[in-house]
Tab-separated table of C-alpha atoms in Angstrom:
chain	number	residue	atom	x	y	z
A	236	UNK	CA	85.750	31.714	160.057
A	237	UNK	CA	86.625	35.035	158.518
A	238	UNK	CA	88.722	37.456	160.568
A	239	UNK	CA	87.979	41.069	159.692
A	240	UNK	CA	89.949	44.063	160.919
A	241	UNK	CA	87.167	46.559	161.598
A	242	UNK	CA	89.559	49.481	162.214
A	243	UNK	CA	90.968	50.138	158.781
A	244	UNK	CA	90.214	47.415	156.228
A	245	UNK	CA	86.963	48.916	154.960
A	246	UNK	CA	85.134	52.194	155.421
A	247	UNK	CA	82.183	50.334	156.964
A	248	UNK	CA	83.027	46.715	157.682
A	249	UNK	CA	79.646	46.022	159.284
A	250	UNK	CA	77.698	47.211	156.245
A	251	UNK	CA	79.925	45.025	154.053
A	252	UNK	CA	79.231	41.944	156.204
A	253	UNK	CA	75.469	42.585	156.161
A	254	UNK	CA	75.509	42.827	152.366
A	255	UNK	CA	77.609	39.691	152.088
A	256	UNK	CA	75.258	37.704	154.355
A	257	UNK	CA	72.279	38.886	152.316
A	258	UNK	CA	73.629	37.733	148.965
A	259	UNK	CA	76.116	34.949	149.722
A	260	UNK	CA	74.927	31.364	149.462
A	261	UNK	CA	77.366	30.074	152.047
A	262	UNK	CA	77.330	32.079	155.236
A	263	UNK	CA	80.585	32.483	157.080
A	264	UNK	CA	81.200	33.226	160.718
A	265	UNK	CA	82.893	36.604	161.070
A	266	UNK	CA	85.276	37.565	163.845
A	267	UNK	CA	85.978	41.259	164.346
A	268	UNK	CA	89.550	42.238	165.168
A	269	UNK	CA	90.368	45.707	166.495
A	270	UNK	CA	92.934	47.619	168.512
A	271	UNK	CA	90.196	48.955	170.820
A	272	UNK	CA	86.918	47.761	172.310
A	273	UNK	CA	85.135	50.726	170.757
A	274	UNK	CA	83.240	48.783	168.081
A	275	UNK	CA	82.447	45.628	170.106
A	276	UNK	CA	78.743	46.446	170.493
A	277	UNK	CA	78.458	47.099	166.758
A	278	UNK	CA	80.047	43.708	166.010
A	279	UNK	CA	77.700	41.818	168.321
A	280	UNK	CA	74.713	43.696	166.908
A	281	UNK	CA	75.709	42.519	163.413
A	282	UNK	CA	75.934	38.879	164.539
A	283	UNK	CA	79.709	38.495	164.509
A	284	UNK	CA	80.868	35.294	166.170
A	285	UNK	CA	83.306	37.171	168.396
A	286	UNK	CA	85.255	40.395	168.908
A	287	UNK	CA	88.983	40.200	169.616
A	288	UNK	CA	91.344	43.001	170.564
A	289	UNK	CA	94.923	43.304	169.386
A	290	UNK	CA	97.374	41.945	170.276
A	291	UNK	CA	95.665	38.560	170.054
A	292	UNK	CA	96.027	36.335	173.105
A	293	UNK	CA	96.407	32.583	172.699
A	294	UNK	CA	93.699	31.926	175.315
A	295	UNK	CA	91.199	34.093	173.391
A	296	UNK	CA	91.930	32.171	170.180
A	297	UNK	CA	91.444	28.836	171.957
A	298	UNK	CA	88.096	29.979	173.395
A	299	UNK	CA	87.063	31.201	169.944
A	300	UNK	CA	87.970	27.828	168.408
A	301	UNK	CA	85.847	26.000	171.014
A	302	UNK	CA	82.917	28.368	170.457
A	303	UNK	CA	83.191	27.820	166.684
A	304	UNK	CA	83.384	24.033	167.102
A	305	UNK	CA	80.329	24.005	169.387
A	306	UNK	CA	78.324	26.153	166.968
A	307	UNK	CA	79.255	23.935	164.015
A	308	UNK	CA	78.412	20.702	165.829
A	309	UNK	CA	74.970	22.070	166.696
A	310	UNK	CA	74.194	22.931	163.074
A	311	UNK	CA	75.676	19.779	161.554
A	312	UNK	CA	73.774	17.404	163.823
A	313	UNK	CA	70.393	18.098	162.203
A	314	UNK	CA	70.230	15.207	159.725
A	315	UNK	CA	69.822	11.584	160.723
A	316	UNK	CA	70.416	8.794	158.217
A	317	UNK	CA	68.397	5.594	158.625
A	318	UNK	CA	69.995	2.773	156.661
A	319	UNK	CA	68.293	-0.480	155.838
A	320	UNK	CA	70.199	-2.705	153.435
A	321	UNK	CA	70.652	-0.501	150.348
A	322	UNK	CA	67.959	2.010	151.357
A	323	UNK	CA	69.050	5.316	152.915
A	324	UNK	CA	66.418	7.562	154.506
A	325	UNK	CA	67.413	11.050	155.688
A	326	UNK	CA	65.436	12.781	158.436
A	327	UNK	CA	65.707	16.356	159.587
A	328	UNK	CA	65.929	16.043	163.380
A	329	UNK	CA	64.068	19.360	163.799
A	330	UNK	CA	60.989	17.647	162.328
A	331	UNK	CA	61.072	14.611	164.651
A	332	UNK	CA	58.499	14.993	167.447
A	333	UNK	CA	59.311	11.811	169.369
A	334	UNK	CA	60.683	8.277	169.062
A	335	UNK	CA	58.889	5.163	170.300
A	336	UNK	CA	60.459	1.761	170.876
A	337	UNK	CA	58.684	-1.321	169.581
A	338	UNK	CA	60.768	-4.388	170.493
A	339	UNK	CA	63.891	-4.107	168.331
A	340	UNK	CA	62.529	-1.378	166.081
A	341	UNK	CA	62.084	2.341	166.654
A	342	UNK	CA	59.257	4.430	165.233
A	343	UNK	CA	59.953	8.062	164.417
A	344	UNK	CA	56.913	10.328	164.687
A	345	UNK	CA	57.366	13.294	162.343
A	346	UNK	CA	55.619	16.662	162.687
A	347	UNK	CA	53.661	16.126	159.437
A	348	UNK	CA	51.991	13.020	160.922
A	349	UNK	CA	54.089	10.352	159.218
A	350	UNK	CA	55.664	7.498	161.134
A	351	UNK	CA	58.953	6.044	159.938
A	352	UNK	CA	60.318	2.767	161.309
A	353	UNK	CA	63.957	1.876	161.759
A	354	UNK	CA	65.331	-1.541	162.612
A	355	UNK	CA	67.475	-0.519	165.567
A	356	UNK	CA	66.815	-0.203	169.287
A	357	UNK	CA	65.873	3.040	170.995
A	358	UNK	CA	69.172	2.986	172.889
A	359	UNK	CA	71.062	3.193	169.580
A	360	UNK	CA	69.294	6.440	168.703
A	361	UNK	CA	69.504	7.848	172.219
A	362	UNK	CA	73.269	8.079	171.802
A	363	UNK	CA	73.214	9.959	168.475
A	364	UNK	CA	70.265	12.329	168.757
A	365	UNK	CA	70.913	16.072	169.294
A	366	UNK	CA	70.860	17.589	172.777
A	367	UNK	CA	67.202	18.632	172.582
A	368	UNK	CA	66.081	14.946	172.644
A	369	UNK	CA	65.497	13.369	176.054
A	370	UNK	CA	64.667	9.861	177.150
A	371	UNK	CA	61.595	10.056	179.387
A	372	UNK	CA	60.496	6.411	179.449
A	373	UNK	CA	62.040	3.044	178.583
A	374	UNK	CA	60.087	3.227	175.305
A	375	UNK	CA	60.145	6.966	174.498
A	376	UNK	CA	62.514	9.758	173.552
A	377	UNK	CA	60.948	13.183	173.108
A	378	UNK	CA	62.073	16.326	171.275
A	379	UNK	CA	61.793	19.024	173.941
A	380	UNK	CA	61.011	21.628	171.262
A	381	UNK	CA	57.575	20.028	170.796
A	382	UNK	CA	56.658	19.592	174.466
A	383	UNK	CA	53.630	21.738	175.287
A	384	UNK	CA	52.429	20.198	178.560
A	385	UNK	CA	53.874	18.159	181.407
A	386	UNK	CA	51.352	16.594	183.776
A	387	UNK	CA	53.181	15.224	186.820
A	388	UNK	CA	50.041	13.795	188.447
A	389	UNK	CA	49.276	11.594	185.423
A	390	UNK	CA	52.942	11.122	184.438
A	391	UNK	CA	52.123	12.196	180.892
A	392	UNK	CA	53.775	14.583	178.509
A	393	UNK	CA	51.839	16.242	175.667
A	394	UNK	CA	53.607	17.214	172.457
A	395	UNK	CA	52.553	19.508	169.625
A	396	UNK	CA	51.607	18.111	166.232
A	397	UNK	CA	50.232	14.798	167.595
A	398	UNK	CA	47.304	13.613	169.720
A	399	UNK	CA	49.660	11.314	171.663
A	400	UNK	CA	50.139	11.633	175.390
A	401	UNK	CA	53.590	10.270	176.091
A	402	UNK	CA	54.164	8.587	179.465
A	403	UNK	CA	57.220	9.282	181.573
A	404	UNK	CA	58.605	7.335	184.502
A	405	UNK	CA	60.400	8.144	187.742
A	406	UNK	CA	63.559	6.648	186.289
A	407	UNK	CA	63.768	9.591	183.872
A	408	UNK	CA	62.247	12.296	186.095
A	409	UNK	CA	65.488	14.313	185.979
A	410	UNK	CA	65.064	14.648	182.211
A	411	UNK	CA	61.450	15.768	182.640
A	412	UNK	CA	62.528	18.338	185.240
A	413	UNK	CA	65.243	19.605	182.909
A	414	UNK	CA	62.720	20.006	180.067
A	415	UNK	CA	60.299	21.793	182.411
A	416	UNK	CA	62.993	24.187	183.647
A	417	UNK	CA	64.345	24.960	180.197
A	418	UNK	CA	60.872	25.645	178.796
A	419	UNK	CA	59.720	27.718	181.782
A	420	UNK	CA	61.343	31.076	180.996
A	421	UNK	CA	58.118	32.801	181.955
A	422	UNK	CA	56.250	30.942	184.658
A	423	UNK	CA	52.786	32.065	185.678
A	424	UNK	CA	50.884	30.002	188.199
A	425	UNK	CA	47.103	29.826	187.787
A	426	UNK	CA	46.580	28.734	191.385
A	427	UNK	CA	46.280	31.185	194.263
């Protein structure tokens, strides 16, 4: 995190940060610090992590630290390493459409059509996958970002990038409902 006093450090701190983000290879999270709330909108518009007013309160710093930690954990949890003896395979979790259990192995279905097998149970991966992965069946975990249809009458879930129709069970209906609610920002019913 970089704390930047937006009152008097630079003539235009926001322009400086925009230029830095354009040309820097490693992006930093900027926190604006000011004596007034006058420039708070400008800071949020320029994608600052937070805006703090002076004098700094301990509670505000603690909340900022938690926000920073949460943001970092979300970005760091995008690579999964599958290890088999001396072979290490790295998968970008954003590219994983769903996981399917097959006895004591798990097949990873990738958005380019490839299938990669790992010699661990589905439960092992359920515990380490990012928050956008949900168990919907004893044999399936789905990436909610690829869900394009949920058919409750057939208990099937359709995902982009594959012809597969993934079954779901009543045991995991809460996860299906959560996916439905999180994907239904704009709900339009076609029935009268």
